Short mmCIF file of C-alpha atoms and ligand atoms in Angstrom, two decimals:
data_model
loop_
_atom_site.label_atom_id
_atom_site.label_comp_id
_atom_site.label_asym_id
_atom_site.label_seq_id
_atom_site.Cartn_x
_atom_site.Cartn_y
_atom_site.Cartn_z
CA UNK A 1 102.09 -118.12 -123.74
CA UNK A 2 99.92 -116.12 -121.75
CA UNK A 3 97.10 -114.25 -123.52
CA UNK A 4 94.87 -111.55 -121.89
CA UNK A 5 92.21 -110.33 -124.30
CA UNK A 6 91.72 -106.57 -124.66
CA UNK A 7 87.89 -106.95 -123.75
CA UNK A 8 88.66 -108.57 -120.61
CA UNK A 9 91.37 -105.35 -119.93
CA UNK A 10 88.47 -102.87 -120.57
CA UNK A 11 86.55 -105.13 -117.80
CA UNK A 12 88.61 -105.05 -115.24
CA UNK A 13 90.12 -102.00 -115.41
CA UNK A 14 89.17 -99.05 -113.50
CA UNK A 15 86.87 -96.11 -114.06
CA UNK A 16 86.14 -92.80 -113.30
CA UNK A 17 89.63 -91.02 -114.06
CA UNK A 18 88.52 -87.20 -113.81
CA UNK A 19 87.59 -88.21 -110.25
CA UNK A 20 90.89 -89.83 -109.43
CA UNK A 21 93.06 -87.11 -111.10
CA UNK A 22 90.92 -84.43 -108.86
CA UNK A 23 90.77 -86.87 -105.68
CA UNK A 24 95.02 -87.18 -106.41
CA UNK A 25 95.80 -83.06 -106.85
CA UNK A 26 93.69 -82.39 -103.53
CA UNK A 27 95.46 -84.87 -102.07
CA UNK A 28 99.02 -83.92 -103.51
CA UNK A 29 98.06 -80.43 -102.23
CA UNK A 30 97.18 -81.14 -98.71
CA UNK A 31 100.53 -82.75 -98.42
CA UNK A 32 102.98 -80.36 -99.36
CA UNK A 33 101.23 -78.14 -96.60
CA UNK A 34 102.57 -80.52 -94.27
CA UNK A 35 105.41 -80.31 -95.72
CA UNK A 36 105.43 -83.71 -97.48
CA UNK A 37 106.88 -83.97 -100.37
CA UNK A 38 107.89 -88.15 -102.02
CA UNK A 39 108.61 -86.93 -106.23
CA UNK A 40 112.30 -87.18 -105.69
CA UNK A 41 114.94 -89.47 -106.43
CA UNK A 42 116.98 -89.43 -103.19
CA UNK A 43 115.91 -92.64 -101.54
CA UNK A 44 115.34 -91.18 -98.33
CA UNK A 45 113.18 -88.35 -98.97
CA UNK A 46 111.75 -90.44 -100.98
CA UNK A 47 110.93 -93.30 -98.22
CA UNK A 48 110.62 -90.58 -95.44
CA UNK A 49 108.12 -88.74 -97.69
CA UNK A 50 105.38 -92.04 -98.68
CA UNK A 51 106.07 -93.32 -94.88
CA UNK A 52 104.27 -90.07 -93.60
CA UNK A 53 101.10 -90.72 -95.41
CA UNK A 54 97.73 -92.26 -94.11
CA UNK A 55 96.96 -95.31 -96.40
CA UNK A 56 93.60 -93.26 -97.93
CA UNK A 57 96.69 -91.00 -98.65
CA UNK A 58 98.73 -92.96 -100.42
CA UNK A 59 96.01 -94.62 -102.13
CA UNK A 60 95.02 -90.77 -103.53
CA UNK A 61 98.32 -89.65 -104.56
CA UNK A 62 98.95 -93.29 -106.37
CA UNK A 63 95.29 -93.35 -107.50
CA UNK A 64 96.45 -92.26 -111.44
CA UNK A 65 99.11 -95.24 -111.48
CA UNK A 66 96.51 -97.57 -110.16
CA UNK A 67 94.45 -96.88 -112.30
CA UNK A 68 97.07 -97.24 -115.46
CA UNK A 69 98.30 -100.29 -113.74
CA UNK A 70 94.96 -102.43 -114.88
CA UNK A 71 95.57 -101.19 -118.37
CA UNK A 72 99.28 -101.39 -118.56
CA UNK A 73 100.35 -104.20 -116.66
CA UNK A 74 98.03 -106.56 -118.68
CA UNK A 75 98.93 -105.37 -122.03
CA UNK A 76 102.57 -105.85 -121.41
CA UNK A 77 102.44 -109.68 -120.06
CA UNK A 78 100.32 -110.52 -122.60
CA UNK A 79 102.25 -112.80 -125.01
CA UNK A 80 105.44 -112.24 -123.65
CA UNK A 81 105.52 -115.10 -120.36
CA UNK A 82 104.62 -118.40 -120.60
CA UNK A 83 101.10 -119.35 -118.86
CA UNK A 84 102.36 -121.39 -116.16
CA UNK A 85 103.38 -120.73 -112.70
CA UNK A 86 105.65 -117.71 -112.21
CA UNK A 87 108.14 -116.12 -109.71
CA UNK A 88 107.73 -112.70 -109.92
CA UNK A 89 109.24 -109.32 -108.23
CA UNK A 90 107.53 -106.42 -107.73
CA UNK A 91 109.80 -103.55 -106.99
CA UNK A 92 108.43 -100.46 -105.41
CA UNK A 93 105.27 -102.03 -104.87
CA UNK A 94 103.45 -99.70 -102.28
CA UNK A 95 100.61 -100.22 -100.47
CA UNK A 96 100.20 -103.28 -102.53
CA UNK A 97 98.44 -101.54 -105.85
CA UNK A 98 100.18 -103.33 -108.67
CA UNK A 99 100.88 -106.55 -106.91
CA UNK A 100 97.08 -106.69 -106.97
CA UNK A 101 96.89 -106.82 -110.81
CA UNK A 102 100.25 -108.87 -110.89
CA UNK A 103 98.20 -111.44 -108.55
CA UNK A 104 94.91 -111.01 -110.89
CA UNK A 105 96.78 -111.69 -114.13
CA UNK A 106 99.84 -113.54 -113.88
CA UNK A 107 99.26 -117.07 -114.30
CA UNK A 108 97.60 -119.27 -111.32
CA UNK A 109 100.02 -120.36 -108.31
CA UNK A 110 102.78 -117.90 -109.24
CA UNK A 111 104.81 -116.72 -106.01
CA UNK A 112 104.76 -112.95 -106.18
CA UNK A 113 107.32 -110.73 -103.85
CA UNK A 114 106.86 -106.73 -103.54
CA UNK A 115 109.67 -104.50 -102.46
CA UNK A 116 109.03 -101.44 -101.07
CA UNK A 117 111.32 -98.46 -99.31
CA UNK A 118 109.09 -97.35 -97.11
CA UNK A 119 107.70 -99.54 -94.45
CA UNK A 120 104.95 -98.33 -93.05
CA UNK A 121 103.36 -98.57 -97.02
CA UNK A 122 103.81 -102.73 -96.38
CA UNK A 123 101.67 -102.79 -93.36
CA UNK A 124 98.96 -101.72 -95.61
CA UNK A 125 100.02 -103.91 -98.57
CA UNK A 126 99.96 -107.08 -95.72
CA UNK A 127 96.30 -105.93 -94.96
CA UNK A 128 95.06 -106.62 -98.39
CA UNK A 129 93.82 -109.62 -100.22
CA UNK A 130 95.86 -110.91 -103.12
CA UNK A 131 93.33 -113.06 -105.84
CA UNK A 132 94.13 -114.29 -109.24
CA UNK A 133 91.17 -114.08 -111.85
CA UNK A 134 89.85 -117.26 -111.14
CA UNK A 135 89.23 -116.05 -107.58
CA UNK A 136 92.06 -117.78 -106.19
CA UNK A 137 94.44 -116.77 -103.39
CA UNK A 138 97.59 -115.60 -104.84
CA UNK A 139 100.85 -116.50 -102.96
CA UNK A 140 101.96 -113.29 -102.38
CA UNK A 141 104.58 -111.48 -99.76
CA UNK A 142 106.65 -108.42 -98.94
CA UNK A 143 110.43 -107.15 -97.91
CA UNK A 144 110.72 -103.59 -96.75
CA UNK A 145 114.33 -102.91 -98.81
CA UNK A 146 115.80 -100.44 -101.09
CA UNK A 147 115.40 -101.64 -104.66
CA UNK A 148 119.01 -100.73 -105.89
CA UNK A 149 120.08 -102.87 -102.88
CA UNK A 150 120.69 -106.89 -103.40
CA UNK A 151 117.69 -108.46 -103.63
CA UNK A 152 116.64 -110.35 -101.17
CA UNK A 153 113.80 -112.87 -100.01
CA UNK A 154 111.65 -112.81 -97.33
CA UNK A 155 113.76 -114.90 -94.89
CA UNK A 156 116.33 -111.80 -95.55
CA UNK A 157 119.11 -113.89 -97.86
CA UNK A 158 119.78 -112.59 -101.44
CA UNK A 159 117.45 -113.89 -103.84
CA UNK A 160 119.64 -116.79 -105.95
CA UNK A 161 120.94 -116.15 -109.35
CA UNK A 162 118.65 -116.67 -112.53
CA UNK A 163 115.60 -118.19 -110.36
CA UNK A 164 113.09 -115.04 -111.28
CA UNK A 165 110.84 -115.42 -114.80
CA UNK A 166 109.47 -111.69 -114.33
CA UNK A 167 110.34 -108.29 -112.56
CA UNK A 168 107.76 -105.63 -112.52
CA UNK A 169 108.35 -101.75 -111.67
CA UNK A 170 104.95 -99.45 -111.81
CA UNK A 171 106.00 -95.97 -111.02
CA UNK A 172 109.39 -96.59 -109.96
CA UNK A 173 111.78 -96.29 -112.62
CA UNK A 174 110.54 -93.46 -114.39
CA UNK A 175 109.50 -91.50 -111.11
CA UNK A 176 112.36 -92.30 -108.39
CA UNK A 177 115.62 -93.59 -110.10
CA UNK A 178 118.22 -91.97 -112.45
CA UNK A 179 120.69 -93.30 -115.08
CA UNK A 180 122.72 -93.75 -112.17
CA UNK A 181 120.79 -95.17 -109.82
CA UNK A 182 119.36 -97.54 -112.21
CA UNK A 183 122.52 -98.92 -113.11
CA UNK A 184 122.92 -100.79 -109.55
CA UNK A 185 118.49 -102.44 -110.20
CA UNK A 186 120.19 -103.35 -113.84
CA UNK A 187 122.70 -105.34 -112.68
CA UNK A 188 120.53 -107.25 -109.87
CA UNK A 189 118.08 -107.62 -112.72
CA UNK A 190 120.74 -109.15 -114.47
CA UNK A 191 121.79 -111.23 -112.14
CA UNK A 192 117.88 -112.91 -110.79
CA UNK A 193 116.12 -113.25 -113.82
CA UNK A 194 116.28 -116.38 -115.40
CA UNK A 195 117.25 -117.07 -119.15
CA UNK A 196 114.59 -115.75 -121.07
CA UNK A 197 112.95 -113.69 -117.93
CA UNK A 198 110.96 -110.77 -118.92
CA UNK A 199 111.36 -107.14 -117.21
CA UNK A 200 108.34 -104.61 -116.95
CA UNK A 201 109.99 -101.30 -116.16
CA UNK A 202 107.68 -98.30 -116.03
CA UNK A 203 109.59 -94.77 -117.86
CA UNK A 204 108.65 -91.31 -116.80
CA UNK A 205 110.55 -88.07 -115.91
CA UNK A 206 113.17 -88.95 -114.48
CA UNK A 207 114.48 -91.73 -116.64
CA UNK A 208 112.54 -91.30 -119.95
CA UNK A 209 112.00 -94.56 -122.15
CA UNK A 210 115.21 -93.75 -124.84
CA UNK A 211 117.37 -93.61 -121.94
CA UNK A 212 116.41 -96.97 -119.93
CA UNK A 213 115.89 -98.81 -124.23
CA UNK A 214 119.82 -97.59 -124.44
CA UNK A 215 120.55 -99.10 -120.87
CA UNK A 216 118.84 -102.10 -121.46
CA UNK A 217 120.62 -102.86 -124.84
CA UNK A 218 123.68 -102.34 -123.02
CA UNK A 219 122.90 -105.15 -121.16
CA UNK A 220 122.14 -107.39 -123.75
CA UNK A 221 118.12 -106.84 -123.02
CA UNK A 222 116.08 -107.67 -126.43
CA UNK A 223 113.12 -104.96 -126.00
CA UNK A 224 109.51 -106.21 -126.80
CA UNK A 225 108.02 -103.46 -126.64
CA UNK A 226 106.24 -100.22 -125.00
CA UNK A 227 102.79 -100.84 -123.08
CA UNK A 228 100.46 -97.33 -122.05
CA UNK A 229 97.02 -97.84 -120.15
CA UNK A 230 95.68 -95.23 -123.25
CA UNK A 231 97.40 -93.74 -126.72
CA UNK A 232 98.59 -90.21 -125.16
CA UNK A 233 99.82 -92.03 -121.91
CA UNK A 234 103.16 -90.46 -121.71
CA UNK A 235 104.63 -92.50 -119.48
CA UNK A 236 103.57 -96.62 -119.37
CA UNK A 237 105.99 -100.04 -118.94
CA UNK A 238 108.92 -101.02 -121.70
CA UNK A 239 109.35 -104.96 -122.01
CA UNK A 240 112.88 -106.50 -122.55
CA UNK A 241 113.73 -110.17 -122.22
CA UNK A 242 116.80 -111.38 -121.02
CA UNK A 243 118.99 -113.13 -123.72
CA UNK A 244 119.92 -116.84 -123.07
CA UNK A 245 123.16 -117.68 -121.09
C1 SAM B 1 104.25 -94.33 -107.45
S1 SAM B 1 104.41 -95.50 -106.15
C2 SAM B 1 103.91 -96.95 -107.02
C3 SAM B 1 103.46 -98.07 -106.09
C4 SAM B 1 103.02 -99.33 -106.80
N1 SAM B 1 104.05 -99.90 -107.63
C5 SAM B 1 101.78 -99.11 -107.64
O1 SAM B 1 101.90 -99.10 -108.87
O2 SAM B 1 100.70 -98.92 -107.08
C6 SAM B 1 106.19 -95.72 -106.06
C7 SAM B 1 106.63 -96.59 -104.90
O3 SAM B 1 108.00 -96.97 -105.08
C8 SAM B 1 108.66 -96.88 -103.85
N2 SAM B 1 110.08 -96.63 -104.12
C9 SAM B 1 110.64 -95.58 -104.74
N3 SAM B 1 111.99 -95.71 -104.82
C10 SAM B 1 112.28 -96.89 -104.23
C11 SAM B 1 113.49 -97.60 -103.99
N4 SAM B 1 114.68 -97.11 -104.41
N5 SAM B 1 113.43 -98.79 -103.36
C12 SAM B 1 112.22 -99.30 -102.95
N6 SAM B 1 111.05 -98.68 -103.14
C13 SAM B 1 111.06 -97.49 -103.78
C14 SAM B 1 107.98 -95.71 -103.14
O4 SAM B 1 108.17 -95.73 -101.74
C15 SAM B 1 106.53 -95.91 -103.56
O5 SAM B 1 105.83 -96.72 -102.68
#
């Protein structure tokens, strides 16, 4: 299995939080002078609002989830996927934030794809460099799609049946789908990850934790567990493993 110490989480992850929590409500408030506004669940408003943003925009207004991300993401891999080469989905991905510590953590030569809504968010997640911990180049790329749409690869056909070990969502779940909304990502989750594939899926006001643990069972998902970057984090990833067929 895969084991990430908590010393080398403290390490790696980001400091400096007042700053980014001041640096993200300036930024927040700019926006909705310009009349920008992406907390919604309606998929275009929600694409139509991150798409108007400058990538030092973006970067401000996501700058508490990245920073959660090097805390989180870590702490909810670790022990739960086996430490060999992975292929992992990234839904909602962004400008490329928590494909970054996907890259750094997951284990060397996985294949890592983000999805993202919003497409001008994936020219800036193409820009950036993608490096495991070892300082090697992660084999990472991108598909501008909906994420309650069929999944599919970069060449544009659906991604096959029970071929993905891990799906990741950082701010996606919780912040921009519903119970119903959700339901159509379950069932392509479902449907992609392998026997025994692990799903990271972030909770948060609009689809608190109880609600997606309930869905999840539904769907015969075992849950591991619930993963915060800090003890009062209120929001944080819930692991569930996909039962056998
Ligand atoms: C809070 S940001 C998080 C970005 C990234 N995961 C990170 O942690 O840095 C949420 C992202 O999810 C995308 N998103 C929201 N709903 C989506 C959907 N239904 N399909 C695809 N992308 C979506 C948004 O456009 C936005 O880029």
């Amino acid at each position: 299995m895969l084991i990430i110490s908590e010393e080398e989480i403290r390490q790696s992850g980001r400091g400096g939080l007042l700053a980014v929590l001041w640096r993200q409500w300036c930024t927040e408030r700019a926006l909705a002078r310009r009349g920008i506004h992406f907390r919604a669940t309606e998929i275009d408003q929600v694409a139509a609002g991150y798409a108007a943003m400058s990538q030092e925009e973006f970067d401000a207004v996501n700058g508490r989830q990245d920073w959660a991300n090097w805390r989180t993401i870590p702490r909810a891999l670790n022990d739960h996927v086996p430490d060999e080469p992975l292929r992992v989905l990234d839904l909602g991905c962004g400008s490329g934030n928590s494909t970054r510590v996907l890259a750094h953590y997951c284990p060397r030569d996985s294949r890592i794809t983000g999805y993202e809504c919003a497409e001008p968010l994936l020219t800036f997640a193409r820009r950036r460099e993608y490096r495991h911990r070892t300082g090697a180049r992660a084999q990472v790329d991108f598909v501008c799609q909906g994420v309650t749409q069929k999944l599919c690869g970069p060449a544009g056909n659906p991604i096959s049946g029970g071929c993905v070990n891990l799906i990741n969502a950082s701010g996606v779940v919780g912040h921009h789908l519903n119970p119903e909304t959700f339901s159509a990502l379950l069932a392509e989750i479902a449907r992609v990850l392998a026997p025994s594939g692990v799903a990271m899926l972030d909770v948060g006001p609009t689809l608190p934790g109880p609600v997606l643990q309930s869905l999840m069972a539904a769907a015969h998902f075992t849950f591991l567990g619930h993963y915060r970057s800090w003890f009062g984090d209120p929001t944080g990833e819930m692991v569930f493993r996909r039962h056998g067929r």
